[in-house]
mmCIF file of C-alpha atoms and ligand atoms in Angstrom:
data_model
loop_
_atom_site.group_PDB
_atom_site.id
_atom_site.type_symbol
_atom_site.label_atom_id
_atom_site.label_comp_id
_atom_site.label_asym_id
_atom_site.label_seq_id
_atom_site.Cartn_x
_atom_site.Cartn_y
_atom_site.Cartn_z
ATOM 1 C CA UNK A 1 -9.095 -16.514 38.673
ATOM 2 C CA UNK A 2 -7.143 -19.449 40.526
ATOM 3 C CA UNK A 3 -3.859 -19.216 40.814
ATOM 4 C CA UNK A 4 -1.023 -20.940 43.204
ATOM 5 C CA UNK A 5 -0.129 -18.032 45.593
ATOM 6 C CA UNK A 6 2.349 -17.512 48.239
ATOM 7 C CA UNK A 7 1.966 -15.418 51.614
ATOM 8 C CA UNK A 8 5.854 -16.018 52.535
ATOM 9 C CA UNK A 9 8.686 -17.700 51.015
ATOM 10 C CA UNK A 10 9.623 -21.019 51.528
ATOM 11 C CA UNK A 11 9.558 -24.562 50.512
ATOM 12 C CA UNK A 12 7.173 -25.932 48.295
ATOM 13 C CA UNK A 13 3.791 -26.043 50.823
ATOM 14 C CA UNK A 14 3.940 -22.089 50.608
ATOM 15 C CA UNK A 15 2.497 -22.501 47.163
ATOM 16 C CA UNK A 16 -2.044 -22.155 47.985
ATOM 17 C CA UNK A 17 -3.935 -22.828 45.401
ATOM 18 C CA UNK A 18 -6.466 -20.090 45.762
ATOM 19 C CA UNK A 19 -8.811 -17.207 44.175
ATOM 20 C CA UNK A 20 -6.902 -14.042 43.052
ATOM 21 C CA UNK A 21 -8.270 -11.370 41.574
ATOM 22 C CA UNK A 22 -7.875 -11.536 37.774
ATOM 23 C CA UNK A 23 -4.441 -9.106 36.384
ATOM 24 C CA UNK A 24 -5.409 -5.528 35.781
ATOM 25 C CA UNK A 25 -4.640 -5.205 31.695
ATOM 26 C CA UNK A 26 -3.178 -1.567 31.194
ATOM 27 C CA UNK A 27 -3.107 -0.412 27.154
ATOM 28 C CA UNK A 28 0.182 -2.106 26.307
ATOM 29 C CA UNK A 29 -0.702 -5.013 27.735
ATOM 30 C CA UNK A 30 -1.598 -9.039 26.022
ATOM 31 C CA UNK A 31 -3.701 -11.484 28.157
ATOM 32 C CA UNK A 32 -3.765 -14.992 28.030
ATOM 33 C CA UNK A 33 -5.878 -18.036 28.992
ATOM 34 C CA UNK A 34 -2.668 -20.023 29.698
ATOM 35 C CA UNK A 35 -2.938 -23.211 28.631
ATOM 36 C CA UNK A 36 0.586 -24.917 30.139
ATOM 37 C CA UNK A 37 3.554 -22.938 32.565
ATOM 38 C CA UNK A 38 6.696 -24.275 32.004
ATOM 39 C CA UNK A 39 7.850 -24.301 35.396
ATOM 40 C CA UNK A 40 11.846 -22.588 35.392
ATOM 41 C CA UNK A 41 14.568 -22.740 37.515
ATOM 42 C CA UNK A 42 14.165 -19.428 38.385
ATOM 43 C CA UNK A 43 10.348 -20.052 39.713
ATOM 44 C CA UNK A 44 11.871 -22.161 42.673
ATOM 45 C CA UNK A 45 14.300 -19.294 43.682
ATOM 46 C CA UNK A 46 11.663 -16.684 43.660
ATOM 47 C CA UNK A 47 9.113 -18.826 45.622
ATOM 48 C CA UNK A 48 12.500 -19.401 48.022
ATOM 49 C CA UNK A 49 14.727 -16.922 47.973
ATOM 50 C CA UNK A 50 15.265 -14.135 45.842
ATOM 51 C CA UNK A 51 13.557 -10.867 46.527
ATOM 52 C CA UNK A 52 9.588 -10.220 45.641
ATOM 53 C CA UNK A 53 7.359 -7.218 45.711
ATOM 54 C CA UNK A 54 4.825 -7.988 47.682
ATOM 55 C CA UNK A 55 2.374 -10.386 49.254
ATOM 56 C CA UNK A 56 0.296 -12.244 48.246
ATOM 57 C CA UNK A 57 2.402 -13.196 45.302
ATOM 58 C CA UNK A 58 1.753 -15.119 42.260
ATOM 59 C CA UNK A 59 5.570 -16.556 41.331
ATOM 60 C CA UNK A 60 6.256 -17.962 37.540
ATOM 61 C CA UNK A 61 8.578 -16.493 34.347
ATOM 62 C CA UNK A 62 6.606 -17.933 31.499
ATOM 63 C CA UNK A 63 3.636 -19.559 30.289
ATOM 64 C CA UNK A 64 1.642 -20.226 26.560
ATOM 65 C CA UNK A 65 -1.877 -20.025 25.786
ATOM 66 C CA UNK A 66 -4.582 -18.355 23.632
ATOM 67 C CA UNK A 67 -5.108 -14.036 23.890
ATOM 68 C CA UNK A 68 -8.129 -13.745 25.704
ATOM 69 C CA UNK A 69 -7.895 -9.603 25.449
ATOM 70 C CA UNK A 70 -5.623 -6.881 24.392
ATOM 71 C CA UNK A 71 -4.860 -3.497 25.503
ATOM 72 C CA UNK A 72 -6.256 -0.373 22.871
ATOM 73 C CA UNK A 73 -2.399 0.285 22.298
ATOM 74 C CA UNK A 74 -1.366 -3.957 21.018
ATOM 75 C CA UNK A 75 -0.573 -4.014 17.068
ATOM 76 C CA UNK A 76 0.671 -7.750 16.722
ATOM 77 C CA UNK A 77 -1.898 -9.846 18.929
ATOM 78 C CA UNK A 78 -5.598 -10.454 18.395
ATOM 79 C CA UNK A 79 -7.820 -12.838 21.004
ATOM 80 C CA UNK A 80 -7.381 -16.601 19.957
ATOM 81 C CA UNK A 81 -3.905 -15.710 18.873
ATOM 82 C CA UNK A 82 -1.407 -18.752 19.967
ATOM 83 C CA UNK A 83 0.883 -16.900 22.364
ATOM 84 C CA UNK A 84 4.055 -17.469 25.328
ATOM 85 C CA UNK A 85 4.638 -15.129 27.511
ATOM 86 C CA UNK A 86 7.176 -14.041 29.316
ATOM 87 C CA UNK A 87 6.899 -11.669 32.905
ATOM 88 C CA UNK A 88 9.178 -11.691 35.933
ATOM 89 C CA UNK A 89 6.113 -13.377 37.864
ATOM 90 C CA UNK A 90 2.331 -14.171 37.719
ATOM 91 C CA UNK A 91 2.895 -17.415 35.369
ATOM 92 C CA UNK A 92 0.983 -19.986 37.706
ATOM 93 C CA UNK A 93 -2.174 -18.455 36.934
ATOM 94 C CA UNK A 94 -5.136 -19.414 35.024
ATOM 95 C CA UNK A 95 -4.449 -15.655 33.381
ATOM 96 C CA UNK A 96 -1.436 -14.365 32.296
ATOM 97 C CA UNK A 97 -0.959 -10.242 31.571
ATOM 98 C CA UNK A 98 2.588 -9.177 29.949
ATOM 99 C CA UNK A 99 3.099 -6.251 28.318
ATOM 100 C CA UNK A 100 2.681 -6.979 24.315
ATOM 101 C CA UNK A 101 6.866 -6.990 23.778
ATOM 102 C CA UNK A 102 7.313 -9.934 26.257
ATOM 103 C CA UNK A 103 4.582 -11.863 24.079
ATOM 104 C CA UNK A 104 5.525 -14.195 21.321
ATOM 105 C CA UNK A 105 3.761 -15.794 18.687
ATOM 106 C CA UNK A 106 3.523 -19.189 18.522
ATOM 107 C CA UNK A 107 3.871 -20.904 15.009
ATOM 108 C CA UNK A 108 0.714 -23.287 14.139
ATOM 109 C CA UNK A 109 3.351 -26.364 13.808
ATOM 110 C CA UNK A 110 4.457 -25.732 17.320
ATOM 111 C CA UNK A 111 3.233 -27.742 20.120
ATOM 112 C CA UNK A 112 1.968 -25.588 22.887
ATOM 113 C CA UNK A 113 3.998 -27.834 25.449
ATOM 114 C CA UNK A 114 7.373 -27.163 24.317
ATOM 115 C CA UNK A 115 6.352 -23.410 23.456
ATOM 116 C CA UNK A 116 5.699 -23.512 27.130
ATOM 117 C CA UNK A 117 9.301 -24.102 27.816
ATOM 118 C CA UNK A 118 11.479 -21.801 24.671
ATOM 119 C CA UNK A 119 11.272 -17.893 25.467
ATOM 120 C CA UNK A 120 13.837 -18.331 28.575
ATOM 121 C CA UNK A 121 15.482 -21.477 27.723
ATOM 122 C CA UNK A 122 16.973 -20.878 24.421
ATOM 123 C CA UNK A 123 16.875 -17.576 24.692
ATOM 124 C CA UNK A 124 19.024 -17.510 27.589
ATOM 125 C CA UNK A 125 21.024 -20.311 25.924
ATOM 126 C CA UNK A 126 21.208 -18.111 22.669
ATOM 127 C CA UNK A 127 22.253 -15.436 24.882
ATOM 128 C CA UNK A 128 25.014 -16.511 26.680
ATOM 129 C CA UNK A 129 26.457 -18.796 24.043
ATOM 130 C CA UNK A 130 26.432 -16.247 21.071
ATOM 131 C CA UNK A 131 25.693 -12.344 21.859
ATOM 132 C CA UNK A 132 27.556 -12.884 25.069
ATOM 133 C CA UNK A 133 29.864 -15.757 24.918
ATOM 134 C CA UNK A 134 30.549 -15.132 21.087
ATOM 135 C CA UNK A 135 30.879 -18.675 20.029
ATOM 136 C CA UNK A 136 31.943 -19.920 17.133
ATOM 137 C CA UNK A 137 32.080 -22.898 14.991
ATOM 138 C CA UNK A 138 34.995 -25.115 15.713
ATOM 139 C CA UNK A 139 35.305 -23.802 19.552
ATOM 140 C CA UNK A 140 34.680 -25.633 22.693
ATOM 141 C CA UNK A 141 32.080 -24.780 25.251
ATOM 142 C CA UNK A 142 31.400 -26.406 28.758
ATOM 143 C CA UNK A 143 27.966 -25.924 29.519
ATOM 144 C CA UNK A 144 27.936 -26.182 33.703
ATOM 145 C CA UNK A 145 24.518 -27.609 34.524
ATOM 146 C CA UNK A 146 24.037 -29.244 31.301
ATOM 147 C CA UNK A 147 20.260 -31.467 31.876
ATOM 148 C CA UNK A 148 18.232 -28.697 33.248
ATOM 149 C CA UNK A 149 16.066 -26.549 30.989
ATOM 150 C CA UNK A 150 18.642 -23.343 29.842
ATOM 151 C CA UNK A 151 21.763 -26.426 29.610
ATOM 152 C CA UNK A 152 19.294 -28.750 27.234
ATOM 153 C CA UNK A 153 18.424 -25.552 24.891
ATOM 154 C CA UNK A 154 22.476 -24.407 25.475
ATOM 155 C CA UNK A 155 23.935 -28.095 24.040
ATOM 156 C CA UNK A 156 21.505 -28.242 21.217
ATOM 157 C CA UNK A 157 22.219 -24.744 20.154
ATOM 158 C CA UNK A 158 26.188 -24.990 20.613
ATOM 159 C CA UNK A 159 25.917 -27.889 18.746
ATOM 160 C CA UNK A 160 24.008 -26.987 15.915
ATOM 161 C CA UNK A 161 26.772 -23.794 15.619
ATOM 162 C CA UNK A 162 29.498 -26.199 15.042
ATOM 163 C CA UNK A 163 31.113 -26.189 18.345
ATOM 164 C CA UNK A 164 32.624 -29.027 20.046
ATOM 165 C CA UNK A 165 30.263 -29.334 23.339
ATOM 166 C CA UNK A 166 31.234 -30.894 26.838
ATOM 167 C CA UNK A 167 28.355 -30.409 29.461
ATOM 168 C CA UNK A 168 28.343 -32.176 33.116
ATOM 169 C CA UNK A 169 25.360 -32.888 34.961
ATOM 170 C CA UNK A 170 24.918 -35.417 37.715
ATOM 171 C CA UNK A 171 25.396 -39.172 36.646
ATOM 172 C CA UNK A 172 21.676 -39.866 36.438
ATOM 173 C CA UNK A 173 21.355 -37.713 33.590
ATOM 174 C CA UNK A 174 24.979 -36.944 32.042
ATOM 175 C CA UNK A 175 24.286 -39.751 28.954
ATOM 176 C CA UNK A 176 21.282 -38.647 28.532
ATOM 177 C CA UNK A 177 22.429 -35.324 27.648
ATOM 178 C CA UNK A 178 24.321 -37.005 24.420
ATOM 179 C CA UNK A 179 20.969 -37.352 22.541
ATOM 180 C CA UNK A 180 20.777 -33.746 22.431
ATOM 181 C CA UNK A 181 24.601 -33.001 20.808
ATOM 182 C CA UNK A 182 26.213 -33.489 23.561
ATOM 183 C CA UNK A 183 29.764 -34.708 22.784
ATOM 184 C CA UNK A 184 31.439 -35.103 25.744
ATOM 185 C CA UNK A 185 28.664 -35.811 29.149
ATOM 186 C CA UNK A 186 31.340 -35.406 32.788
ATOM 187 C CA UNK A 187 29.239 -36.657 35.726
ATOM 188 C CA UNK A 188 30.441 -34.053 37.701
ATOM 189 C CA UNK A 189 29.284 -36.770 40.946
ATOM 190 C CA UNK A 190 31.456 -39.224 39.653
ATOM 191 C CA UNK A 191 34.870 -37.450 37.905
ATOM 192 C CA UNK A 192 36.455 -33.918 38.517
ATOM 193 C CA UNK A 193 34.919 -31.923 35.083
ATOM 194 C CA UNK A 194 38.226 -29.462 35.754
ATOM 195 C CA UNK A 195 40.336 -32.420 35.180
ATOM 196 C CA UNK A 196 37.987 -34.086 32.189
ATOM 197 C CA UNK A 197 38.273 -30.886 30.402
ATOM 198 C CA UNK A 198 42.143 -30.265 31.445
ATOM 199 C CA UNK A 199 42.591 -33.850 29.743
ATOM 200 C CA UNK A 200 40.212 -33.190 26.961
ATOM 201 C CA UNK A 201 42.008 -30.116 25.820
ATOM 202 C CA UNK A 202 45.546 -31.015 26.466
ATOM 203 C CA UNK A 203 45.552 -28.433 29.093
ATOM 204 C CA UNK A 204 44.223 -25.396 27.590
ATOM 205 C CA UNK A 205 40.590 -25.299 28.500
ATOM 206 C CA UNK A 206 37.345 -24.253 26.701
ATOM 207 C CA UNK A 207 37.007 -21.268 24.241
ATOM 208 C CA UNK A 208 33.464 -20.765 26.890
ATOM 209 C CA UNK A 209 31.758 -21.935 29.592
ATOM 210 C CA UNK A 210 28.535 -20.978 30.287
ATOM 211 C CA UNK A 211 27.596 -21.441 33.962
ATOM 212 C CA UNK A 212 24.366 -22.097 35.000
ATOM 213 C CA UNK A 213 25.089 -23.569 38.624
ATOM 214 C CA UNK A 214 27.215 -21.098 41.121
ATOM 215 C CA UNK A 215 28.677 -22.124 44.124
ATOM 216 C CA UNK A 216 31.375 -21.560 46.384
ATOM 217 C CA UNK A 217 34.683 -20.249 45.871
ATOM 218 C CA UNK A 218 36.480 -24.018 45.195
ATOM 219 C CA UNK A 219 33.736 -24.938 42.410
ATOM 220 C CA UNK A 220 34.570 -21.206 41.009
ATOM 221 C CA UNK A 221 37.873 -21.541 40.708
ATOM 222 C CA UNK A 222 37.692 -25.372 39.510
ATOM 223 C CA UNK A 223 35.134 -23.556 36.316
ATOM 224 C CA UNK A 224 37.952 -21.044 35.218
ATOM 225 C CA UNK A 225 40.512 -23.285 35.821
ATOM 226 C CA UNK A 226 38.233 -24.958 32.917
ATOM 227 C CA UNK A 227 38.699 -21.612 30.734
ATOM 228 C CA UNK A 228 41.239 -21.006 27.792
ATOM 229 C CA UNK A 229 43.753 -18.329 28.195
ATOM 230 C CA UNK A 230 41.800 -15.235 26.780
ATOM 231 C CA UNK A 231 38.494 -17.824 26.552
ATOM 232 C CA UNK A 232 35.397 -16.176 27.815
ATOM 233 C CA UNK A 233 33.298 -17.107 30.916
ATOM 234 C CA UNK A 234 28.932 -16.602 30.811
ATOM 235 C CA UNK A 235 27.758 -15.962 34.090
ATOM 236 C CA UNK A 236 23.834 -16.637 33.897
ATOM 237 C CA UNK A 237 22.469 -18.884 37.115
ATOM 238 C CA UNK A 238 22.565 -20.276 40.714
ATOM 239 C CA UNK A 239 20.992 -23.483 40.657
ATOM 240 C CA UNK A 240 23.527 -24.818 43.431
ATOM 241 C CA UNK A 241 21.815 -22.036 45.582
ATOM 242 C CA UNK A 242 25.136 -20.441 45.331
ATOM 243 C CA UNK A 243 25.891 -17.028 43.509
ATOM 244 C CA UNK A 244 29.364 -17.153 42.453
ATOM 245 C CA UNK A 245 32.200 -14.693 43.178
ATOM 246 C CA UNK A 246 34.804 -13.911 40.814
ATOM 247 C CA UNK A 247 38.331 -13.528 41.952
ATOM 248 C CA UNK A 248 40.305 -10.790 40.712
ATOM 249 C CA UNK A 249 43.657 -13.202 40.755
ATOM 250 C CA UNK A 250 41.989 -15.984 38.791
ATOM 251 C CA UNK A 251 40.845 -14.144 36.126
ATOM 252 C CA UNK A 252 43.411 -11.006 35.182
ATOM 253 C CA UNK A 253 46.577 -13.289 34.528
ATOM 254 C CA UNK A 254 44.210 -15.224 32.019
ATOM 255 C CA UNK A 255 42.998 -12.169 30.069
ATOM 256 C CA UNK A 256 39.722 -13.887 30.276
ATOM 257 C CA UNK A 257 36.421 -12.159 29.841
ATOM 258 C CA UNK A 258 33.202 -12.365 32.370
ATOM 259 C CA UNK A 259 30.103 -12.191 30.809
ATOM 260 C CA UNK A 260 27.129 -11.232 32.997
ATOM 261 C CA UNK A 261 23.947 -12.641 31.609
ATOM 262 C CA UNK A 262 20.121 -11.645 31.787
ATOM 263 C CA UNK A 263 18.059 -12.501 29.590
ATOM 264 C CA UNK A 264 15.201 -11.169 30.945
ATOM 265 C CA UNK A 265 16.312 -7.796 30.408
ATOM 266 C CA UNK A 266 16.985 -8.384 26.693
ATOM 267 C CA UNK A 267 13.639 -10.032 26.122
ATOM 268 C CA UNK A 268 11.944 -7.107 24.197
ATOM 269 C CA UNK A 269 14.300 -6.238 21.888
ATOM 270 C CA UNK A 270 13.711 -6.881 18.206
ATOM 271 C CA UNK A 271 17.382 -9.369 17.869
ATOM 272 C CA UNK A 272 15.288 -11.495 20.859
ATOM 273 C CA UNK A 273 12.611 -11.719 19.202
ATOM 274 C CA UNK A 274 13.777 -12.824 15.680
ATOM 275 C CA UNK A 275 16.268 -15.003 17.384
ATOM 276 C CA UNK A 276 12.980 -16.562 19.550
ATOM 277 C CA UNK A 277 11.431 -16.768 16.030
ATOM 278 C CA UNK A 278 13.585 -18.467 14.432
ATOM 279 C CA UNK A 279 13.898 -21.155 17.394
ATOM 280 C CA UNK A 280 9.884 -21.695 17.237
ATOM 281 C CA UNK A 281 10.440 -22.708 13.770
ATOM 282 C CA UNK A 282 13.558 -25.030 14.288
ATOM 283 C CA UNK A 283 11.335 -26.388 17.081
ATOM 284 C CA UNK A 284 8.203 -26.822 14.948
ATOM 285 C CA UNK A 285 10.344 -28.402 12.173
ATOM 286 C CA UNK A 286 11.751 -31.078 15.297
ATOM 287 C CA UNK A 287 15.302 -29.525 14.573
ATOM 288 C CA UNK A 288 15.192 -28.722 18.769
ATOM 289 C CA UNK A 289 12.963 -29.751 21.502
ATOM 290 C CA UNK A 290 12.983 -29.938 25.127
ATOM 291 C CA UNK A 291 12.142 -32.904 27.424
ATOM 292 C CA UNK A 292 8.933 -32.833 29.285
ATOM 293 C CA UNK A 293 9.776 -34.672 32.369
ATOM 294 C CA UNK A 294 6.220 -34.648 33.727
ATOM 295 C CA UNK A 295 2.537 -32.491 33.864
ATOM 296 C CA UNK A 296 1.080 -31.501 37.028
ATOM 297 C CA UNK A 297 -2.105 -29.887 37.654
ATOM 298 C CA UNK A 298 -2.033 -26.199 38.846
ATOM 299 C CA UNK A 299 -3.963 -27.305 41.440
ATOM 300 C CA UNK A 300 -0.871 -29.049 42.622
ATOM 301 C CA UNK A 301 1.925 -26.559 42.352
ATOM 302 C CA UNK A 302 3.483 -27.356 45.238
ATOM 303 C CA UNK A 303 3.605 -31.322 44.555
ATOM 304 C CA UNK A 304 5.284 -30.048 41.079
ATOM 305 C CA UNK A 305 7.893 -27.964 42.647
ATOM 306 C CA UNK A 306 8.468 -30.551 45.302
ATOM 307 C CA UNK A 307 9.294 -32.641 42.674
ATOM 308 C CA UNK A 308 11.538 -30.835 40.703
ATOM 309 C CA UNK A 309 13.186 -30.018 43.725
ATOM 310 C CA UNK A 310 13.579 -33.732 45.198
ATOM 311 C CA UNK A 311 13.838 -35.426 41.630
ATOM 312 C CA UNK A 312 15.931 -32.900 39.592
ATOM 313 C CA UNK A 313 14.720 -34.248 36.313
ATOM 314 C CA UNK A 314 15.619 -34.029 32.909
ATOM 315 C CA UNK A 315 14.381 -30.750 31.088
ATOM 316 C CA UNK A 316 11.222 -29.097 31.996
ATOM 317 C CA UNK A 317 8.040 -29.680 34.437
ATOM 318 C CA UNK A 318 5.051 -28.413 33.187
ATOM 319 C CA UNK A 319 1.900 -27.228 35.134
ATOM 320 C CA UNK A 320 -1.382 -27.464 33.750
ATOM 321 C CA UNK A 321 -4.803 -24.598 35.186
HETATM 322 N N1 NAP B 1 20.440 -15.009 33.915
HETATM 323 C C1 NAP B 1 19.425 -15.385 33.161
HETATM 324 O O1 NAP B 1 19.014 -14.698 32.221
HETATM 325 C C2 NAP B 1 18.772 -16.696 33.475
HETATM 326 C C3 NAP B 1 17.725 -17.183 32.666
HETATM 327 C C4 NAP B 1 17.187 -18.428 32.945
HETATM 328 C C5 NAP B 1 17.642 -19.162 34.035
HETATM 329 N N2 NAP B 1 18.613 -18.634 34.828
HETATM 330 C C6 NAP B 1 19.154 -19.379 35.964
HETATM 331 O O2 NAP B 1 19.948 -20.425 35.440
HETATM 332 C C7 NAP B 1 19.897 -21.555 36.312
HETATM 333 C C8 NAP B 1 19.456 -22.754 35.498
HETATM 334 O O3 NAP B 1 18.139 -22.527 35.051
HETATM 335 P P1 NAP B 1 17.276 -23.742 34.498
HETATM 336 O O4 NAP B 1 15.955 -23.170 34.214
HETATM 337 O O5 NAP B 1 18.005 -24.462 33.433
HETATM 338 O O6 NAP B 1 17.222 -24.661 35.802
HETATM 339 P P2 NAP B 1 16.806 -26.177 35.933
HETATM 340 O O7 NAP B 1 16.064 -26.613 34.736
HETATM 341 O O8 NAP B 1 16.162 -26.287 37.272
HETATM 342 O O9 NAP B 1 18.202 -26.929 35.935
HETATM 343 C C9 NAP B 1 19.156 -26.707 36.915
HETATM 344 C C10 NAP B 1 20.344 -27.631 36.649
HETATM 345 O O10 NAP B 1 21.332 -27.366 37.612
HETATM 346 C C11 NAP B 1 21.893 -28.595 38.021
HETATM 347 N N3 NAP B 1 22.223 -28.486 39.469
HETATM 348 C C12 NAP B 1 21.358 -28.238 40.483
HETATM 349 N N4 NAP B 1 22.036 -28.187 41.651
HETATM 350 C C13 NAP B 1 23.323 -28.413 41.361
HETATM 351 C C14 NAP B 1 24.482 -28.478 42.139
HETATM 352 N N5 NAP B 1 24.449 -28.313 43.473
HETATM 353 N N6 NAP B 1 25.652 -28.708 41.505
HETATM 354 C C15 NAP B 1 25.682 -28.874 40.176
HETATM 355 N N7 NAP B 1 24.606 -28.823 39.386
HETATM 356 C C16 NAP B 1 23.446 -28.600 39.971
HETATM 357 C C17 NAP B 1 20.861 -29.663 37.793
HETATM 358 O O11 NAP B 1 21.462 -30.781 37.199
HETATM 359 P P3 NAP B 1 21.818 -32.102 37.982
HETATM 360 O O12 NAP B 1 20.557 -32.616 38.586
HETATM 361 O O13 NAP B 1 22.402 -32.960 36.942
HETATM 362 O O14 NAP B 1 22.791 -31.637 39.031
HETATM 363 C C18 NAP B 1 19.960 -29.060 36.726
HETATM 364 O O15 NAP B 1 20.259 -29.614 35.473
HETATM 365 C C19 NAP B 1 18.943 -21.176 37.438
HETATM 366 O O16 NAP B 1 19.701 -20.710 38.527
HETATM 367 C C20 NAP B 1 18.119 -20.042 36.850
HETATM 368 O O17 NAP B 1 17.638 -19.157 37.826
HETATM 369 C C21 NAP B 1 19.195 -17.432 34.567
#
């Protein structure tokens, strides 16, 4: 099969576009013919930065298309079946092998496209707003890194549970986020979001925040400066390129709980997948979306991350084999 490939890590030219031997399907296992990746955050730290098994490498979380094959021991897939799929990597492939609990039907009504994009966007979101986070109609929530993929899916959820949402982003996209129930957008390039939410609040902070961003130890203390005495803080991403430390005198006096998230790791279990389920359907009734901000060929992986990296766009990037 083709796939885009990587020999090293790097910047975007490390991507080849090259012949790969097809996955090896073990008896557990669902294949697809993918159709569209949704190209994730977390797709340009592993082609940069974070860890990988080996070389050659084929990066990439998630990806929808039809079953092509099943293992002797998969009960809930057939081929032709409409499924996304979720894996820690091998997404920017023209094949796509998960085991059959990180597969996920997808409803007739539901556009491939934004299937593409749901497993790790709202459920992360769904994750570290409500088993995490525990939010709850009539609370606030800052979502930190609101107009990337997991912030979109995080607003529209928080919103739809009756909370009263503030999200920053930079000022290129912060009113854009409002179109997705965001009630308060802080253009975190242009005003101080500790401050916005300091004056917001009358100086008590957010029931949550749910931080998708990182950085150093000023923007860390700035976020639970941000956080209500005894509020809660989700810890889920590093799109500054920055994992966050938590200080031990910042958060103790403010009986505040720290919330590690990973989705990934929760992915399988049956509350992920009839929370996923009942997302699909929201989706395929137009109750939530995501943004497509642009299609690339496979082919032309590395233009696609180049541009999500340069650009920063609104929502998701898609890649087509
Ligand atoms: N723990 C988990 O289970 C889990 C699951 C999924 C994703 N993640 C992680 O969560 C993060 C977000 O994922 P995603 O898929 O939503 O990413 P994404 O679609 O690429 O969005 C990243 C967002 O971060 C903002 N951003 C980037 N650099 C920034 C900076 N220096 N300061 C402030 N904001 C910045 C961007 O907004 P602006 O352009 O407006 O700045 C963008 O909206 C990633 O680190 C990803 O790896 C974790």
């Amino acid at each position: 099969m083709k796939a885009a490939v990587i020999h090293e890590q790097g910047g975007p030219d490390v991507l080849r576009y090259e012949d790969t031997p097809d996955p090896v399907r073990g008896p557990g296992d669902v294949v697809i013919d993918v159709e569209v990746i949704s190209l994730e955050g977390g797709d340009l730290l592993n082609r940069s930065i974070l860890p990988v098994a080996h070389f050659p490498h084929v990066i990439g979380y998630q990806a929808a298309g039809r079953v092509s094959a099943v293992g002797a021991k998969v009960t809930r897939f057939k081929v032709g079946d409409r499924a996304v799929c979720f894996a820690f990597s091998g997404s920017h492939a023209e094949k796509f092998c998960v085991p059959e609990h990180h597969a996920f039907a997808v409803p007739d009504e539901l556009d491939m496209r934004i299937a593409a994009t749901m497993p790790v966007t709202f459920g992360t979101a769904d994750y570290a707003l409500f088993a995490a986070g525990d939010l709850k109609a009539g609370e606030t929530v800052l979502i930190q890194g609101g107009a990337g993929g997991v912030g979109l899916a995080a607003i529209q959820l928080a919103k739809a549970a009756g909370a009263r949402v503030f999200a920053t982003a930079r000022s290129h996209h912060a009113e854009a986020m409002r179109a997705y129930g965001c009630d308060l957008p802080i253009a975190y390039d242009k005003e101080d979001f500790a401050e916005v939410i300091a004056a917001e609040t009358g100086g008590r902070g957010v029931d949550l925040v749910v931080d998708l961003v990182g950085g150093d130890a000023a923007m860390v203390s700035r976020l639970i400066s941000a956080v209500a005495y005894r509020g809660r803080l989700s810890v889920v991403g590093l799109s500054s390129g920055e994992a966050p430390s938590i200080p031990f005198w910042e958060i103790v006096p403010k009986n505040m709980a720290v919330l590690g998230v990973l989705f990934g790791a929760e992915m399988h279990t049956p509350r992920a997948h009839a929370m996923l389920e009942r997302h699909f359907a929201s989706a395929g009734a137009g109750k939530l979306t995501m943004p497509i901000a642009a299609a690339f060929p496979l082919a032309e992986a590395a233009a696609a991350h180049r541009f999500v990296e340069e650009t920063r766009p609104l929502g998701r990037v898609l890649l087509l084999p």
